[in-house]
Tab-separated table of N, CA and C in Angstrom:
chain	number	residue	atom	x	y	z
A	81	MET	N	-74.547	213.690	-68.390
A	81	MET	CA	-73.171	213.441	-68.015
A	81	MET	C	-72.244	214.247	-68.905
A	82	VAL	N	-71.040	214.454	-68.410
A	82	VAL	CA	-70.058	215.271	-69.096
A	82	VAL	C	-68.865	214.415	-69.465
A	83	ARG	N	-68.363	214.603	-70.670
A	83	ARG	CA	-67.141	213.903	-71.061
A	83	ARG	C	-65.974	214.687	-70.480
A	84	VAL	N	-65.152	213.999	-69.732
A	84	VAL	CA	-64.026	214.633	-69.053
A	84	VAL	C	-62.738	214.089	-69.640
A	85	ALA	N	-61.807	214.985	-69.914
A	85	ALA	CA	-60.517	214.539	-70.445
A	85	ALA	C	-59.837	213.662	-69.413
A	86	GLY	N	-59.349	212.565	-69.843
A	86	GLY	CA	-58.670	211.651	-68.939
A	86	GLY	C	-58.835	210.227	-69.422
A	87	VAL	N	-58.580	209.292	-68.549
A	87	VAL	CA	-58.595	207.888	-68.922
A	87	VAL	C	-59.953	207.479	-69.471
A	88	GLY	N	-61.030	207.808	-68.775
A	88	GLY	CA	-62.361	207.427	-69.228
A	88	GLY	C	-62.692	208.034	-70.571
A	89	ALA	N	-62.315	209.295	-70.769
A	89	ALA	CA	-62.603	209.972	-72.019
A	89	ALA	C	-61.805	209.371	-73.165
A	90	GLN	N	-60.589	208.922	-72.869
A	90	GLN	CA	-59.781	208.316	-73.914
A	90	GLN	C	-60.410	207.029	-74.408
A	91	ARG	N	-61.148	206.369	-73.563
A	91	ARG	CA	-61.820	205.141	-73.949
A	91	ARG	C	-63.206	205.421	-74.509
A	92	GLY	N	-63.571	206.699	-74.570
A	92	GLY	CA	-64.873	207.055	-75.093
A	92	GLY	C	-65.986	206.911	-74.058
A	93	CYS	N	-65.638	206.882	-72.789
A	93	CYS	CA	-66.622	206.739	-71.718
A	93	CYS	C	-67.064	208.109	-71.246
A	94	ASP	N	-68.337	208.206	-70.903
A	94	ASP	CA	-68.809	209.403	-70.234
A	94	ASP	C	-68.699	209.141	-68.748
A	95	THR	N	-68.309	210.155	-67.998
A	95	THR	CA	-68.125	209.962	-66.569
A	95	THR	C	-68.565	211.204	-65.816
A	96	MET	N	-69.061	210.992	-64.621
A	96	MET	CA	-69.481	212.109	-63.780
A	96	MET	C	-68.278	212.705	-63.050
A	97	ALA	N	-67.320	211.892	-62.747
A	97	ALA	CA	-66.149	212.362	-62.007
A	97	ALA	C	-64.918	211.635	-62.526
A	98	PHE	N	-63.824	212.306	-62.460
A	98	PHE	CA	-62.579	211.710	-62.922
A	98	PHE	C	-61.473	212.164	-62.008
A	99	VAL	N	-60.702	211.217	-61.529
A	99	VAL	CA	-59.560	211.544	-60.692
A	99	VAL	C	-58.315	211.303	-61.529
A	100	PRO	N	-57.606	212.362	-61.887
A	100	PRO	CA	-56.418	212.182	-62.719
A	100	PRO	C	-55.311	211.470	-61.955
A	101	SER	N	-54.481	210.766	-62.690
A	101	SER	CA	-53.344	210.135	-62.043
A	101	SER	C	-52.351	211.222	-61.637
A	102	ILE	N	-51.560	210.917	-60.629
A	102	ILE	CA	-50.584	211.891	-60.141
A	102	ILE	C	-49.400	211.916	-61.089
A	103	VAL	N	-49.012	213.104	-61.492
A	103	VAL	CA	-47.838	213.291	-62.329
A	103	VAL	C	-46.696	213.676	-61.411
A	104	ARG	N	-45.601	212.959	-61.513
A	104	ARG	CA	-44.466	213.236	-60.635
A	104	ARG	C	-43.325	213.826	-61.456
A	105	PRO	N	-42.952	215.067	-61.154
A	105	PRO	CA	-41.847	215.711	-61.865
A	105	PRO	C	-40.519	215.003	-61.614
A	106	ALA	N	-39.592	215.191	-62.520
A	106	ALA	CA	-38.248	214.624	-62.367
A	106	ALA	C	-37.643	215.108	-61.061
A	107	GLY	N	-36.980	214.209	-60.370
A	107	GLY	CA	-36.308	214.563	-59.131
A	107	GLY	C	-37.187	214.498	-57.900
A	108	GLN	N	-38.468	214.202	-58.079
A	108	GLN	CA	-39.367	214.112	-56.934
A	108	GLN	C	-39.543	212.637	-56.562
A	109	SER	N	-39.231	212.291	-55.343
A	109	SER	CA	-39.282	210.896	-54.914
A	109	SER	C	-40.715	210.411	-54.732
A	110	GLU	N	-40.860	209.108	-54.684
A	110	GLU	CA	-42.156	208.492	-54.423
A	110	GLU	C	-42.669	208.914	-53.048
A	111	LEU	N	-41.764	209.032	-52.080
A	111	LEU	CA	-42.142	209.448	-50.739
A	111	LEU	C	-42.731	210.858	-50.740
A	112	VAL	N	-42.139	211.752	-51.512
A	112	VAL	CA	-42.652	213.123	-51.608
A	112	VAL	C	-44.025	213.119	-52.281
A	113	ALA	N	-44.191	212.314	-53.314
A	113	ALA	CA	-45.491	212.216	-53.988
A	113	ALA	C	-46.552	211.688	-53.020
A	114	GLN	N	-46.184	210.707	-52.204
A	114	GLN	CA	-47.110	210.178	-51.209
A	114	GLN	C	-47.454	211.240	-50.167
A	115	ALA	N	-46.457	211.990	-49.741
A	115	ALA	CA	-46.682	213.050	-48.758
A	115	ALA	C	-47.631	214.109	-49.314
A	116	ALA	N	-47.443	214.468	-50.573
A	116	ALA	CA	-48.321	215.458	-51.201
A	116	ALA	C	-49.750	214.930	-51.275
A	117	MET	N	-49.885	213.628	-51.557
A	117	MET	CA	-51.204	213.010	-51.623
A	117	MET	C	-51.867	213.026	-50.243
A	118	VAL	N	-51.115	212.741	-49.209
A	118	VAL	CA	-51.662	212.681	-47.852
A	118	VAL	C	-51.984	214.071	-47.324
A	119	PHE	N	-51.023	214.986	-47.380
A	119	PHE	CA	-51.178	216.286	-46.743
A	119	PHE	C	-51.787	217.350	-47.659
A	120	GLY	N	-51.896	217.048	-48.949
A	120	GLY	CA	-52.434	218.023	-49.894
A	120	GLY	C	-53.916	217.858	-50.162
A	121	ASN	N	-54.594	217.080	-49.354
A	121	ASN	CA	-56.019	216.830	-49.531
A	121	ASN	C	-56.712	217.172	-48.218
A	122	THR	N	-57.669	218.078	-48.249
A	122	THR	CA	-58.294	218.550	-47.018
A	122	THR	C	-59.066	217.451	-46.292
A	123	VAL	N	-59.656	216.534	-47.027
A	123	VAL	CA	-60.392	215.443	-46.385
A	123	VAL	C	-59.423	214.510	-45.669
A	124	ARG	N	-58.360	214.112	-46.360
A	124	ARG	CA	-57.369	213.240	-45.726
A	124	ARG	C	-56.739	213.916	-44.523
A	125	LEU	N	-56.458	215.188	-44.663
A	125	LEU	CA	-55.860	215.936	-43.557
A	125	LEU	C	-56.801	215.990	-42.355
A	126	SER	N	-58.100	216.136	-42.589
A	126	SER	CA	-59.054	216.165	-41.477
A	126	SER	C	-59.125	214.806	-40.784
A	127	ILE	N	-59.005	213.724	-41.541
A	127	ILE	CA	-58.988	212.382	-40.950
A	127	ILE	C	-57.749	212.229	-40.069
A	128	ILE	N	-56.607	212.641	-40.585
A	128	ILE	CA	-55.362	212.566	-39.813
A	128	ILE	C	-55.472	213.419	-38.553
A	129	HIS	N	-56.079	214.576	-38.687
A	129	HIS	CA	-56.268	215.473	-37.552
A	129	HIS	C	-57.060	214.773	-36.442
A	130	VAL	N	-58.152	214.139	-36.796
A	130	VAL	CA	-58.971	213.432	-35.808
A	130	VAL	C	-58.188	212.264	-35.214
A	131	LEU	N	-57.532	211.478	-36.065
A	131	LEU	CA	-56.793	210.309	-35.578
A	131	LEU	C	-55.564	210.701	-34.765
A	132	GLY	N	-55.070	211.907	-34.963
A	132	GLY	CA	-53.950	212.390	-34.163
A	132	GLY	C	-54.318	212.561	-32.697
A	133	ARG	N	-55.595	212.634	-32.424
A	133	ARG	CA	-56.078	212.768	-31.052
A	133	ARG	C	-56.401	211.411	-30.432
A	134	GLY	N	-56.311	210.353	-31.247
A	134	GLY	CA	-56.560	209.002	-30.746
A	134	GLY	C	-57.286	208.168	-31.772
A	135	PRO	N	-57.284	206.853	-31.577
A	135	PRO	CA	-57.931	205.947	-32.522
A	135	PRO	C	-59.429	206.219	-32.614
A	136	ALA	N	-60.009	205.852	-33.757
A	136	ALA	CA	-61.440	206.075	-33.956
A	136	ALA	C	-62.012	205.045	-34.927
A	137	LEU	N	-63.270	204.719	-34.722
A	137	LEU	CA	-64.015	203.902	-35.666
A	137	LEU	C	-64.450	204.790	-36.828
A	138	ARG	N	-64.807	204.183	-37.940
A	138	ARG	CA	-65.257	204.959	-39.105
A	138	ARG	C	-66.468	205.822	-38.740
A	139	THR	N	-67.396	205.278	-37.964
A	139	THR	CA	-68.577	206.057	-37.575
A	139	THR	C	-68.187	207.292	-36.765
A	140	GLU	N	-67.148	207.158	-35.951
A	140	GLU	CA	-66.667	208.306	-35.176
A	140	GLU	C	-66.004	209.333	-36.085
A	141	LEU	N	-65.287	208.858	-37.092
A	141	LEU	CA	-64.666	209.784	-38.059
A	141	LEU	C	-65.730	210.551	-38.821
A	142	VAL	N	-66.797	209.871	-39.190
A	142	VAL	CA	-67.910	210.531	-39.885
A	142	VAL	C	-68.495	211.614	-38.984
A	143	ALA	N	-68.743	211.276	-37.731
A	143	ALA	CA	-69.332	212.237	-36.796
A	143	ALA	C	-68.405	213.426	-36.538
A	144	LYS	N	-67.119	213.164	-36.389
A	144	LYS	CA	-66.173	214.233	-36.033
A	144	LYS	C	-65.782	215.118	-37.212
A	145	THR	N	-65.843	214.584	-38.433
A	145	THR	CA	-65.479	215.395	-39.606
A	145	THR	C	-66.696	215.986	-40.307
A	146	GLY	N	-67.862	215.362	-40.095
A	146	GLY	CA	-69.062	215.822	-40.787
A	146	GLY	C	-69.106	215.398	-42.245
A	147	LEU	N	-68.241	214.459	-42.617
A	147	LEU	CA	-68.172	213.995	-44.000
A	147	LEU	C	-68.934	212.682	-44.162
A	148	PRO	N	-69.413	212.389	-45.387
A	148	PRO	CA	-70.151	211.145	-45.621
A	148	PRO	C	-69.272	209.906	-45.399
A	149	ALA	N	-69.900	208.829	-44.952
A	149	ALA	CA	-69.192	207.570	-44.687
A	149	ALA	C	-68.467	207.066	-45.931
A	150	LYS	N	-69.079	207.206	-47.092
A	150	LYS	CA	-68.460	206.744	-48.338
A	150	LYS	C	-67.165	207.519	-48.616
A	151	THR	N	-67.182	208.806	-48.365
A	151	THR	CA	-66.001	209.645	-48.555
A	151	THR	C	-64.904	209.245	-47.579
A	152	ILE	N	-65.278	209.077	-46.324
A	152	ILE	CA	-64.311	208.668	-45.305
A	152	ILE	C	-63.705	207.324	-45.673
A	153	GLY	N	-64.532	206.388	-46.080
A	153	GLY	CA	-64.052	205.051	-46.444
A	153	GLY	C	-63.041	205.080	-47.571
A	154	ALA	N	-63.337	205.837	-48.616
A	154	ALA	CA	-62.428	205.924	-49.767
A	154	ALA	C	-61.093	206.549	-49.361
A	155	GLN	N	-61.150	207.568	-48.527
A	155	GLN	CA	-59.917	208.242	-48.125
A	155	GLN	C	-59.108	207.393	-47.144
A	156	LEU	N	-59.777	206.634	-46.300
A	156	LEU	CA	-59.067	205.726	-45.399
A	156	LEU	C	-58.305	204.672	-46.201
A	157	THR	N	-58.908	204.202	-47.274
A	157	THR	CA	-58.240	203.228	-48.143
A	157	THR	C	-56.950	203.817	-48.702
A	158	GLU	N	-56.997	205.060	-49.150
A	158	GLU	CA	-55.813	205.738	-49.690
A	158	GLU	C	-54.755	205.936	-48.604
A	159	LEU	N	-55.181	206.349	-47.436
A	159	LEU	CA	-54.247	206.584	-46.335
A	159	LEU	C	-53.601	205.283	-45.858
A	160	GLU	N	-54.371	204.217	-45.841
A	160	GLU	CA	-53.812	202.910	-45.467
A	160	GLU	C	-52.789	202.439	-46.500
A	161	ALA	N	-53.052	202.713	-47.774
A	161	ALA	CA	-52.173	202.258	-48.854
A	161	ALA	C	-50.767	202.827	-48.727
A	162	VAL	N	-50.629	204.025	-48.186
A	162	VAL	CA	-49.302	204.629	-48.019
A	162	VAL	C	-48.795	204.505	-46.582
A	163	GLY	N	-49.539	203.784	-45.757
A	163	GLY	CA	-49.096	203.537	-44.390
A	163	GLY	C	-49.314	204.681	-43.417
A	164	ALA	N	-50.067	205.698	-43.820
A	164	ALA	CA	-50.306	206.835	-42.935
A	164	ALA	C	-51.304	206.495	-41.836
A	165	VAL	N	-52.146	205.510	-42.108
A	165	VAL	CA	-53.168	205.073	-41.173
A	165	VAL	C	-53.112	203.553	-41.089
A	166	LYS	N	-53.325	203.050	-39.892
A	166	LYS	CA	-53.406	201.599	-39.675
A	166	LYS	C	-54.808	201.272	-39.174
A	167	ALA	N	-55.249	200.046	-39.473
A	167	ALA	CA	-56.571	199.619	-39.037
A	167	ALA	C	-56.467	198.299	-38.298
A	168	GLU	N	-57.325	198.149	-37.314
A	168	GLU	CA	-57.355	196.921	-36.521
A	168	GLU	C	-58.807	196.501	-36.343
A	169	ALA	N	-59.111	195.255	-36.743
A	169	ALA	CA	-60.474	194.740	-36.603
A	169	ALA	C	-60.818	194.594	-35.128
A	170	GLN	N	-62.025	195.012	-34.788
A	170	GLN	CA	-62.510	194.917	-33.415
A	170	GLN	C	-63.428	193.708	-33.280
A	171	ARG	N	-63.599	193.256	-32.076
A	171	ARG	CA	-64.535	192.162	-31.815
A	171	ARG	C	-65.950	192.709	-31.874
A	172	GLY	N	-66.840	191.834	-32.205
A	172	GLY	CA	-68.238	192.248	-32.185
A	172	GLY	C	-68.888	192.103	-33.539
A	173	ARG	N	-70.112	192.494	-33.570
A	173	ARG	CA	-70.934	192.368	-34.766
A	173	ARG	C	-70.363	193.191	-35.913
A	174	GLY	N	-70.120	192.529	-37.028
A	174	GLY	CA	-69.604	193.213	-38.204
A	174	GLY	C	-68.115	193.482	-38.165
A	175	ARG	N	-67.475	193.172	-37.049
A	175	ARG	CA	-66.038	193.395	-36.873
A	175	ARG	C	-65.614	194.778	-37.382
A	176	PRO	N	-66.088	195.827	-36.728
A	176	PRO	CA	-65.707	197.179	-37.159
A	176	PRO	C	-64.203	197.395	-37.034
A	177	MET	N	-63.681	198.273	-37.854
A	177	MET	CA	-62.252	198.583	-37.850
A	177	MET	C	-62.003	199.816	-36.991
A	178	LEU	N	-60.955	199.732	-36.185
A	178	LEU	CA	-60.497	200.869	-35.403
A	178	LEU	C	-59.271	201.419	-36.115
A	179	TYR	N	-59.292	202.707	-36.443
A	179	TYR	CA	-58.219	203.331	-37.213
A	179	TYR	C	-57.301	204.129	-36.305
A	180	TYR	N	-56.009	204.067	-36.624
A	180	TYR	CA	-54.961	204.759	-35.881
A	180	TYR	C	-54.127	205.583	-36.858
A	181	ALA	N	-53.650	206.729	-36.410
A	181	ALA	CA	-52.652	207.466	-37.184
A	181	ALA	C	-51.322	206.749	-36.983
A	182	ASN	N	-50.601	206.509	-38.061
A	182	ASN	CA	-49.271	205.894	-37.975
A	182	ASN	C	-48.271	207.041	-37.834
A	183	GLN	N	-48.004	207.420	-36.601
A	183	GLN	CA	-47.171	208.591	-36.298
A	183	GLN	C	-45.807	208.530	-36.979
A	184	VAL	N	-45.174	207.371	-36.954
A	184	VAL	CA	-43.840	207.228	-37.542
A	184	VAL	C	-43.887	207.515	-39.044
A	185	GLN	N	-44.855	206.932	-39.745
A	185	GLN	CA	-44.966	207.146	-41.195
A	185	GLN	C	-45.365	208.583	-41.513
A	186	LEU	N	-46.266	209.151	-40.726
A	186	LEU	CA	-46.684	210.533	-40.968
A	186	LEU	C	-45.512	211.499	-40.798
A	187	GLU	N	-44.686	211.266	-39.780
A	187	GLU	CA	-43.500	212.118	-39.578
A	187	GLU	C	-42.510	211.945	-40.726
A	188	LYS	N	-42.353	210.729	-41.196
A	188	LYS	CA	-41.459	210.463	-42.328
A	188	LYS	C	-41.956	211.184	-43.583
A	189	LEU	N	-43.260	211.113	-43.843
A	189	LEU	CA	-43.839	211.785	-45.008
A	189	LEU	C	-43.712	213.299	-44.886
A	190	LEU	N	-44.023	213.812	-43.713
A	190	LEU	CA	-43.956	215.258	-43.503
A	190	LEU	C	-42.529	215.772	-43.631
A	191	SER	N	-41.590	215.016	-43.112
A	191	SER	CA	-40.186	215.385	-43.220
A	191	SER	C	-39.723	215.393	-44.679
A	192	ALA	N	-40.113	214.367	-45.434
A	192	ALA	CA	-39.742	214.301	-46.853
A	192	ALA	C	-40.343	215.467	-47.624
A	193	LEU	N	-41.592	215.813	-47.310
A	193	LEU	CA	-42.250	216.928	-47.978
A	193	LEU	C	-41.564	218.251	-47.659
A	194	ALA	N	-41.248	218.463	-46.390
A	194	ALA	CA	-40.582	219.707	-45.987
A	194	ALA	C	-39.197	219.809	-46.609
A	195	GLU	N	-38.460	218.715	-46.597
A	195	GLU	CA	-37.115	218.728	-47.182
A	195	GLU	C	-37.178	219.032	-48.677
A	196	TYR	N	-38.136	218.424	-49.363
A	196	TYR	CA	-38.275	218.658	-50.802
A	196	TYR	C	-38.706	220.104	-51.071
A	197	ALA	N	-39.722	220.550	-50.335
A	197	ALA	CA	-40.263	221.896	-50.567
A	197	ALA	C	-39.259	222.987	-50.219
A	198	LEU	N	-38.501	222.776	-49.146
A	198	LEU	CA	-37.578	223.807	-48.681
A	198	LEU	C	-36.134	223.517	-49.059
A	199	GLY	N	-35.888	222.352	-49.653
A	199	GLY	CA	-34.531	221.969	-50.032
A	199	GLY	C	-33.895	222.997	-50.947
A	200	GLY	N	-32.638	223.268	-50.691
A	200	GLY	CA	-31.933	224.235	-51.525
A	200	GLY	C	-32.067	225.656	-51.023
A	201	MET	N	-33.030	225.895	-50.110
A	201	MET	CA	-33.156	227.237	-49.552
A	201	MET	C	-32.165	227.369	-48.410
A	202	SER	N	-31.418	228.443	-48.421
A	202	SER	CA	-30.489	228.689	-47.325
A	202	SER	C	-30.863	230.003	-46.656
A	203	ASP	N	-30.231	230.273	-45.550
A	203	ASP	CA	-30.491	231.510	-44.829
A	203	ASP	C	-30.277	232.726	-45.724
A	204	LYS	N	-29.243	232.673	-46.572
A	204	LYS	CA	-28.970	233.828	-47.427
A	204	LYS	C	-30.041	234.020	-48.508
A	205	ASP	N	-30.724	232.912	-48.917
A	205	ASP	CA	-31.778	233.014	-49.930
A	205	ASP	C	-33.019	233.703	-49.367
A	206	THR	N	-33.340	233.435	-48.125
A	206	THR	CA	-34.588	233.950	-47.544
A	206	THR	C	-34.367	235.165	-46.658
A	207	GLY	N	-33.148	235.328	-46.181
A	207	GLY	CA	-32.896	236.423	-45.249
A	207	GLY	C	-33.331	236.082	-43.831
A	208	VAL	N	-33.923	234.906	-43.669
A	208	VAL	CA	-34.414	234.478	-42.367
A	208	VAL	C	-33.862	233.089	-42.089
A	209	PRO	N	-33.307	232.874	-40.931
A	209	PRO	CA	-32.837	231.532	-40.603
A	209	PRO	C	-34.001	230.540	-40.681
A	210	LEU	N	-33.798	229.374	-41.302
A	210	LEU	CA	-34.871	228.403	-41.504
A	210	LEU	C	-35.458	227.928	-40.188
A	211	GLY	N	-34.719	227.880	-39.136
A	211	GLY	CA	-35.230	227.411	-37.862
A	211	GLY	C	-35.953	228.467	-37.061
A	212	SER	N	-36.089	229.686	-37.555
A	212	SER	CA	-36.658	230.758	-36.743
A	212	SER	C	-38.114	231.063	-37.070
A	213	HIS	N	-38.774	230.209	-37.840
A	213	HIS	CA	-40.178	230.483	-38.211
A	213	HIS	C	-41.117	230.115	-37.132
């Protein structure tokens, strides 16, 4: 195992993997940080991509993304925490969850991210009207 700088290392723990906490610069809203977390991760983005075409069970997400069930599960938890994805228990054995993209929240996050990323840019700064891309 490798000692990795971070929370575990500060406690003297050896760890195989470490996920650093998100650092948010001054002036960046919580919504923008959430948007970066959702759209700045290729696995989460692939889940959203699949769910954008319609609801899916976790097994369907695994099949459509080619990613391990454990990975999908962890990322669904993160996406649910910020409201980007909703889940609904289904009837039947084990009560599987059906996942949906929360279109309203995803648009809100994407809008906040675009406004933050492009905020302050005007037509004269870029030479190109912002709406012409």
